[in-house]
Coordinates of C-alpha atoms in Angstrom, one line a residue:
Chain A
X1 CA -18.7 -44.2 10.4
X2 CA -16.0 -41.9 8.9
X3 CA -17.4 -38.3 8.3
X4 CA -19.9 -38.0 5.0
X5 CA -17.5 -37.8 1.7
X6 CA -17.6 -33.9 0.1
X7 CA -20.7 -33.5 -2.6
X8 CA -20.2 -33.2 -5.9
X9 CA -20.9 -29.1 -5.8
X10 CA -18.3 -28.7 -3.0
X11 CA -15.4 -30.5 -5.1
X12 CA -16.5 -28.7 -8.3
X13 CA -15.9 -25.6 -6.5
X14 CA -12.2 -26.6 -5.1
X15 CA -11.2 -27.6 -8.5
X16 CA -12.4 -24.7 -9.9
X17 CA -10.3 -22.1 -7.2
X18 CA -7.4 -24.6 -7.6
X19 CA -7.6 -23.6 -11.5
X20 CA -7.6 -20.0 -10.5
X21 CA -4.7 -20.3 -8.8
X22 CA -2.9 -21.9 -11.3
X23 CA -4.2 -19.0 -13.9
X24 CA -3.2 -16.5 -11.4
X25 CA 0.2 -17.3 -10.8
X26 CA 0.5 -18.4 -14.3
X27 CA -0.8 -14.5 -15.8
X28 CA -1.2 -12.4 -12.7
X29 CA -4.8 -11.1 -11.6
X30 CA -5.3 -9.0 -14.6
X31 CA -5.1 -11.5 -16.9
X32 CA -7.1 -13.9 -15.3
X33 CA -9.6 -15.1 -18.0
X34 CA -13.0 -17.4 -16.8
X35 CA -12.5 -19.2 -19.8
X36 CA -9.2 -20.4 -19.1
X37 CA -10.4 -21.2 -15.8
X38 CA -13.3 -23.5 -17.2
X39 CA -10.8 -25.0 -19.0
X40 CA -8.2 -25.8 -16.3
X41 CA -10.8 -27.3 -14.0
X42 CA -12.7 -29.7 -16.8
X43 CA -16.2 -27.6 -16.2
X44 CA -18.0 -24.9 -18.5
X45 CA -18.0 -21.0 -18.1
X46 CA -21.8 -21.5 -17.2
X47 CA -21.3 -23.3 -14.5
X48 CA -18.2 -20.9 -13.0
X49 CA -21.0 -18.3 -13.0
X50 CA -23.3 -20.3 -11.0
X51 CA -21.6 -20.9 -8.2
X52 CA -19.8 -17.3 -8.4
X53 CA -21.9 -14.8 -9.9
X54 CA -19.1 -13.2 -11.8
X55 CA -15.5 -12.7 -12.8
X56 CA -15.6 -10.3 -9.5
X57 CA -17.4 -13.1 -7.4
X58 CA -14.7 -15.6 -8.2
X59 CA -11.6 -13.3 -7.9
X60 CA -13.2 -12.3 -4.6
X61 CA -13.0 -15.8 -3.6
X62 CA -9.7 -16.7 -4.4
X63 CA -7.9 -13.5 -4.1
X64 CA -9.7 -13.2 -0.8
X65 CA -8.2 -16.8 0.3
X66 CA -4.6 -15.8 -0.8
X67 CA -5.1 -12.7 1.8
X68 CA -6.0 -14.3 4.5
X69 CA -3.0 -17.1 4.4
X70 CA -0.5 -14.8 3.9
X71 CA -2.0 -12.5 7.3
X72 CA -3.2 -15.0 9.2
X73 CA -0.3 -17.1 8.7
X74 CA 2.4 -14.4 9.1
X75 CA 0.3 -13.0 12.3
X76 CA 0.6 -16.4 13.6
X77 CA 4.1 -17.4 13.2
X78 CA 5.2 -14.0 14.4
X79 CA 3.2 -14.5 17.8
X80 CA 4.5 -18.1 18.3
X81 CA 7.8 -17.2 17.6
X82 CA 7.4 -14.4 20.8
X83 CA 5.3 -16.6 22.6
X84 CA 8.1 -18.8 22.8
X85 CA 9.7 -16.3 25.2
X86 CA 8.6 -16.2 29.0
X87 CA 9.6 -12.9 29.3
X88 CA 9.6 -10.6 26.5
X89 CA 12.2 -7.5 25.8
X90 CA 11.5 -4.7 22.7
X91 CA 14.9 -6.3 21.4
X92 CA 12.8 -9.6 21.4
X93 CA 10.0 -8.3 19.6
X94 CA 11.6 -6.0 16.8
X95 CA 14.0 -9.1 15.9
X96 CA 11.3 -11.4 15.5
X97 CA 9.6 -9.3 13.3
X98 CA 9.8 -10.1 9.7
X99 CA 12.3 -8.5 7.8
X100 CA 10.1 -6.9 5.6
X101 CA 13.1 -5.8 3.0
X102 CA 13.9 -9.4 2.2
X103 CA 13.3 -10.3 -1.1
X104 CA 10.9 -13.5 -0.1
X105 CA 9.1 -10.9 2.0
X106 CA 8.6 -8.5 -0.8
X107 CA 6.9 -11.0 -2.7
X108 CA 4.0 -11.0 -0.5
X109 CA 3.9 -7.4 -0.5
X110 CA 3.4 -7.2 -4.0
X111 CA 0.8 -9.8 -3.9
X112 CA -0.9 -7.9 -1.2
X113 CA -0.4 -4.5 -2.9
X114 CA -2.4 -6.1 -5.7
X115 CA -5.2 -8.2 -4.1
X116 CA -5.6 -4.9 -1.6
X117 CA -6.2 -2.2 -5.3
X118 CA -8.3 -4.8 -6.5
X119 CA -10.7 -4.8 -4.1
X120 CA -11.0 -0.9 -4.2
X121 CA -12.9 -1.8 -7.6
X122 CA -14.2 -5.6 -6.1
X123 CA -17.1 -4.7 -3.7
X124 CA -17.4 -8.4 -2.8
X125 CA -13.8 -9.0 -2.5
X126 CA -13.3 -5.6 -0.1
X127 CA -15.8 -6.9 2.1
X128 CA -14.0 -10.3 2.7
X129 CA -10.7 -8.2 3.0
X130 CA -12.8 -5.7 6.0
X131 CA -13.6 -9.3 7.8
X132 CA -10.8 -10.6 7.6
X133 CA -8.6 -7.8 8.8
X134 CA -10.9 -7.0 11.7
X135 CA -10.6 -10.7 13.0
X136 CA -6.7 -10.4 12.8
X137 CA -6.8 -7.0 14.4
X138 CA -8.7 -8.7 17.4
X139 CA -5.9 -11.6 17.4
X140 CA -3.4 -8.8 17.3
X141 CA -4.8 -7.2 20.4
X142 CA -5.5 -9.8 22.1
X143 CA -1.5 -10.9 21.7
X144 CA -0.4 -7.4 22.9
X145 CA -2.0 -8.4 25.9
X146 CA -0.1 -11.3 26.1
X147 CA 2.9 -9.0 25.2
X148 CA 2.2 -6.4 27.9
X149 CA 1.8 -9.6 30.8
X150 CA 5.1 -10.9 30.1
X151 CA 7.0 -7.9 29.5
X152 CA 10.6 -8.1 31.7
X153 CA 10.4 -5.8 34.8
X154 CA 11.7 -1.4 33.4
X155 CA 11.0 -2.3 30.1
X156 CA 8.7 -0.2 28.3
X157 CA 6.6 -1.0 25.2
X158 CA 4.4 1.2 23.8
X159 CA 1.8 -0.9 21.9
X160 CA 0.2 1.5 19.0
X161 CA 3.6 0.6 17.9
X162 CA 1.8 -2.0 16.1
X163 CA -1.8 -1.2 16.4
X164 CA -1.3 2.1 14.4
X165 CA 2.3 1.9 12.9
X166 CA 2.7 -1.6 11.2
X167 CA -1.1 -2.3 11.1
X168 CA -2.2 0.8 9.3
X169 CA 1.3 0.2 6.9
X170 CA -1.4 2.2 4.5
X171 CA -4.4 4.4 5.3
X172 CA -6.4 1.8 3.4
X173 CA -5.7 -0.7 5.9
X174 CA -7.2 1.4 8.5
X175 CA -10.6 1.5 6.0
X176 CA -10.5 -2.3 5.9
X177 CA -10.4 -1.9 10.1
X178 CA -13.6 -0.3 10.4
X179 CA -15.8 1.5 13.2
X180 CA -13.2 0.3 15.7
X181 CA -9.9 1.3 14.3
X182 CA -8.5 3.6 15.4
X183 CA -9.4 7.5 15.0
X184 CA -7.6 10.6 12.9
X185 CA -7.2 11.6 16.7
X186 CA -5.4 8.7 17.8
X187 CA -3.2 9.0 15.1
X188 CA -2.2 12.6 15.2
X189 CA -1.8 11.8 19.4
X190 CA 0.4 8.9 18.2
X191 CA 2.6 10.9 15.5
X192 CA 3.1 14.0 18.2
X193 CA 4.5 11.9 21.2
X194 CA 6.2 9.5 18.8
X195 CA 8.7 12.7 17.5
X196 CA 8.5 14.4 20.1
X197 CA 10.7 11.5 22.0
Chain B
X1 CA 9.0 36.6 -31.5
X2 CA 7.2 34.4 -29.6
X3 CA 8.6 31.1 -28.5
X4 CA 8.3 28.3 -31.2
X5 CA 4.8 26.5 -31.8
X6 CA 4.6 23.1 -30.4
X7 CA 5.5 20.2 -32.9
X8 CA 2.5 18.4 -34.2
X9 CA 4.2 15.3 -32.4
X10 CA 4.1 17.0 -29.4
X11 CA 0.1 18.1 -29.7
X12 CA -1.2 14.7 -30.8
X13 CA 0.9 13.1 -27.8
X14 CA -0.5 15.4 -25.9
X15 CA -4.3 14.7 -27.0
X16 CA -3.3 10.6 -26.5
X17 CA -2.8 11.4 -23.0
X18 CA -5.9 13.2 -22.6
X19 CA -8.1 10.9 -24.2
X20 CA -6.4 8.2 -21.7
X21 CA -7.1 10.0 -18.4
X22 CA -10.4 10.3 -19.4
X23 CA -10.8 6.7 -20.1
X24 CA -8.9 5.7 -16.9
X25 CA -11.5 8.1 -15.4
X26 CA -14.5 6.7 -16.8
X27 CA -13.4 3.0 -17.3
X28 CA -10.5 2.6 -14.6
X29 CA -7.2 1.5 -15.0
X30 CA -7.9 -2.5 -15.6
X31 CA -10.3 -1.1 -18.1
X32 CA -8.0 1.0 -20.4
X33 CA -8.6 -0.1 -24.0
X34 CA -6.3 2.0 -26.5
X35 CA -8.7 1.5 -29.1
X36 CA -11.2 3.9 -26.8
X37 CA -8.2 5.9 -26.6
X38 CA -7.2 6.3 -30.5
X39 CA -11.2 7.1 -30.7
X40 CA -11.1 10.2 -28.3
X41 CA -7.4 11.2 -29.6
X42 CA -8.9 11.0 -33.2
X43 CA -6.1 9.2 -34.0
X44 CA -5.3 5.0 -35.0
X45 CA -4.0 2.9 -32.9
X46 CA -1.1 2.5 -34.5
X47 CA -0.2 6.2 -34.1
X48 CA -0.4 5.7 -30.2
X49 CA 2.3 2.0 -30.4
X50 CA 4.5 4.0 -32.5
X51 CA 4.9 7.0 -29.6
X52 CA 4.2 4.6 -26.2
X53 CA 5.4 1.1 -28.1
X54 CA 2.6 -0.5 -26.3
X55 CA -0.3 -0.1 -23.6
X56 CA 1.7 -0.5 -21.0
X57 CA 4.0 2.3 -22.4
X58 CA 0.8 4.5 -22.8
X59 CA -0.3 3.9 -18.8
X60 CA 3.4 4.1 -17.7
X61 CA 3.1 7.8 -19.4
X62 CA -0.4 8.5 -18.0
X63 CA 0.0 7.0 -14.6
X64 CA 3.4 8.2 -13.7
X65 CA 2.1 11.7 -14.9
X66 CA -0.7 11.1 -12.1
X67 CA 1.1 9.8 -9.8
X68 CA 4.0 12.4 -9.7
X69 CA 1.0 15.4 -9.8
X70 CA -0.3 13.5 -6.2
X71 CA 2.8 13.2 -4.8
X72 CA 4.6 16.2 -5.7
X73 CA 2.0 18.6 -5.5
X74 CA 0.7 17.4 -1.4
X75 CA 4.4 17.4 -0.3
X76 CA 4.9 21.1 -1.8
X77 CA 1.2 22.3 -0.2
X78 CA 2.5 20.6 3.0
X79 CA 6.1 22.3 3.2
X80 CA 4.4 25.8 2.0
X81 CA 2.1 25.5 4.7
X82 CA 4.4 24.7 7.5
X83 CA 7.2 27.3 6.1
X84 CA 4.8 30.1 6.5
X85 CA 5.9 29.4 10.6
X86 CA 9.1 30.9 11.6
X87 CA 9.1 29.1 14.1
X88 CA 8.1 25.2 14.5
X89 CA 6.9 23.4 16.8
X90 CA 5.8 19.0 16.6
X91 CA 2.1 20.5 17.5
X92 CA 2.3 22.6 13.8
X93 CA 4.0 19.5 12.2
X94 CA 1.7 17.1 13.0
X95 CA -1.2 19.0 12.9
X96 CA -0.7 20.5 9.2
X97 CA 0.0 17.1 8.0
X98 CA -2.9 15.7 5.0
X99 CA -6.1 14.5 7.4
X100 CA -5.0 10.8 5.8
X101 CA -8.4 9.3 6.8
X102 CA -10.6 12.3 5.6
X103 CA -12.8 10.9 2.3
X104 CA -10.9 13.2 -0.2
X105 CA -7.6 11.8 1.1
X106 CA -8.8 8.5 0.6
X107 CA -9.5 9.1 -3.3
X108 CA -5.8 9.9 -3.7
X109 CA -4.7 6.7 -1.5
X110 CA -7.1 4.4 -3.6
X111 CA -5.9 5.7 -6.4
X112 CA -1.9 5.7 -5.4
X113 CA -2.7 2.1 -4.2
X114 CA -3.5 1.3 -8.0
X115 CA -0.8 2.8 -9.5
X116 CA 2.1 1.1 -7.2
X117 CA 0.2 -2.1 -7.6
X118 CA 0.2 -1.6 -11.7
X119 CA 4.0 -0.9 -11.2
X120 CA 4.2 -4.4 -9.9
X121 CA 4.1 -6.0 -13.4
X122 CA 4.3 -2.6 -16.0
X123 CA 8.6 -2.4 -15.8
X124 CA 8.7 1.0 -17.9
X125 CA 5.8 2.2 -14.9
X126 CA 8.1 1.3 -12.1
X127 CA 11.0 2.9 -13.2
X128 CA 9.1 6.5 -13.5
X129 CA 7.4 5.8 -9.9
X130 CA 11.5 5.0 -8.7
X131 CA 12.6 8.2 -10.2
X132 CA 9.8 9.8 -9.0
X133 CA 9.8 8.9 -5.4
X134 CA 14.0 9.2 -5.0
X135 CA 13.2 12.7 -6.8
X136 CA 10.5 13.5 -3.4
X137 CA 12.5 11.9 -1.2
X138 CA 15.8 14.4 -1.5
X139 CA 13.2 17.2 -1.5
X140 CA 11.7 16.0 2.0
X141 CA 15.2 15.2 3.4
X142 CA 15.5 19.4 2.4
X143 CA 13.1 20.6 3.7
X144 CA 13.0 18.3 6.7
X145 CA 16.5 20.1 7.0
X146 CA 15.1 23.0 7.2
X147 CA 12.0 22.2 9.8
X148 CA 15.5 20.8 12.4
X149 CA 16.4 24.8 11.7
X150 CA 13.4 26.6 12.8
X151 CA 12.5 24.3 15.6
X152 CA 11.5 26.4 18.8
X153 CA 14.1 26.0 21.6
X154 CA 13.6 22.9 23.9
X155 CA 11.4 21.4 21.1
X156 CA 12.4 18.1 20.2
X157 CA 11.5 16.6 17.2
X158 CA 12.6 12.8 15.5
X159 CA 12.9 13.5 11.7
X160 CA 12.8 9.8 11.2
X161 CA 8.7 9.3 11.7
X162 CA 8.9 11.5 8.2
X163 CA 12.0 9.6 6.6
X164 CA 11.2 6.0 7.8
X165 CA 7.7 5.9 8.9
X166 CA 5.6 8.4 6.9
X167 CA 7.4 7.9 3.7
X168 CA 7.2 3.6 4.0
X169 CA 4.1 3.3 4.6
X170 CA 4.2 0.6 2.6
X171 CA 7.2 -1.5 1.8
X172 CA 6.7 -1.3 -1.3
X173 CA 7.8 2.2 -1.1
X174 CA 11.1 1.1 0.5
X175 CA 12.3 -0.7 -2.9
X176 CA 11.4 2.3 -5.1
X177 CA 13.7 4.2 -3.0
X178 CA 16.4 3.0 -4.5
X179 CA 19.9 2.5 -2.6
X180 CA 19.6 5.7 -1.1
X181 CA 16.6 4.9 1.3
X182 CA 17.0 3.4 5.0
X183 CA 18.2 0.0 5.6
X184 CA 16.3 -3.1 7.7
X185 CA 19.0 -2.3 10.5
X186 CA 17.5 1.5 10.3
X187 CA 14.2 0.0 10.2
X188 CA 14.8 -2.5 13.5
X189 CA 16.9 0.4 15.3
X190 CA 13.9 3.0 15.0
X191 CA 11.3 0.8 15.6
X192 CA 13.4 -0.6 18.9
X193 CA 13.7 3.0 19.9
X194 CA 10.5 4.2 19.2
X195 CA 8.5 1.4 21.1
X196 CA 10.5 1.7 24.4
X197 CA 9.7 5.3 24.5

């Protein structure tokens, strides 16, 4: 027997994100109106409400799913691109990096810039952000790991590199990181040694 | 004789943007409706398109007036307190820098956070945040000038971690530098350098 068919509630709610979506990239996240929503996904306002409590409960959702594609998925194609390395050098590692100045870069920093202001007003939408950043830090980690094993014999890597510098890009971040982020100790440790070397 | 009385332009402008930072105070800046702001400006709504054109005009105004008072103002308290040494050393430096994870700082980084993500899609906004920021960024590469001057002998200090890392924080801030801030290779070069050390 093939695997039970979605209920009725479950594709209701897809169609309705999908909508969202659509609104979204159609009038940003200011402008998205439930109504138009309803609309776009052939159900009633009523119904939005029920299976999202709110215009907040629904944003949370969606905005919250954007987030996590373009982290997880940019955490995960930088680490297979390394990964595809035996032995790794810094050189290796900073030119895999995305370049973050590119204009198809930028994009999702603007998105991200917007989903993470949004949720300083969103309580629901912050909390998905906290989980979701706390399960990539541990990814991260757990790749610098990986990193420090297959590191080429005299090269040095200091790793707060990215645990600190390009995960914390803005103190928020290190909010959304929670009781085991790093400390204002760590930090000021990091930023003397970093220039005083 | 005194200086000349200000215009009556120039006072009900001024009671506008009043009546809008208290409504971005009590109502947020998604929240902003210029008719709450004509009503505590005593004025119509009209009065405010004809001065800003439009609402975006009005928080371009307001929240490039906030913005610049946040930025401006913790980058002169930092380089007062730091010029009151003679002598510097990274210890002084690093730790007279804003405690960035301290509650109070947060309320500034939240509320920075909104502003640069409003810039995103308010035009007249991003240009005042770009003339704003290129306008800090010549005063840091001053005064960090002057810091590489008073350093105590044997003391070595990278002025970078203020021009590349501490001022990026964010991509974002990278494109509202303007042609004048540091390039990807900088970018790759420093963070090559900085995690082999």
């Amino acid at each position: 027997m093939a695997h039970s068919a979605p209920s009725r509630v479950q594709l209701s709610k897809e169609s309705i994100l999908r909508s969202a979506r659509v609104e979204i990239e159609r009038n940003g996240i200011l402008g998205l109106r439930v109504a138009d929503v309803a609309a776009g996904a052939n159900c009633s306002i009523t119904q939005i409400y029920r299976y999202f409590s709110d215009r907040d409960g629904l944003l949370a959702q969606v905005l919250g799913d954007i987030y996590e594609e373009i982290v997880t998925g940019s955490g995960a194609a930088y680490r297979q691109t390394i990964f595809a390395h035996e032995t790794l050098t810094v050189d290796i590692i900073v030119d895999s990096l995305p370049r973050v100045f590119d204009p198809a870069v930028s994009m999702g920093t603007h998105l991200r810039l917007q989903i993470l202001a949004a949720s300083v007003t969103n309580e629901p939408l912050r909390l998905r952000l906290e989980q979701i950043t706390q399960a990539e830090r541990i990814r991260w980690e757990e790749g610098l790991d990986e990193v420090e094993k297959r590191l080429a014999p005299d090269e040095r890597f200091d790793r707060r590199m990215f645990s600190i510098f390009l995960v914390s890009i803005l103190p928020y971040y290190r909010t959304l990181m929670g009781p085991d982020g790093f400390t204002q100790d760590d930090f000021s440790k990091f930023l003397r040694e970093k220039m005083a070397s």
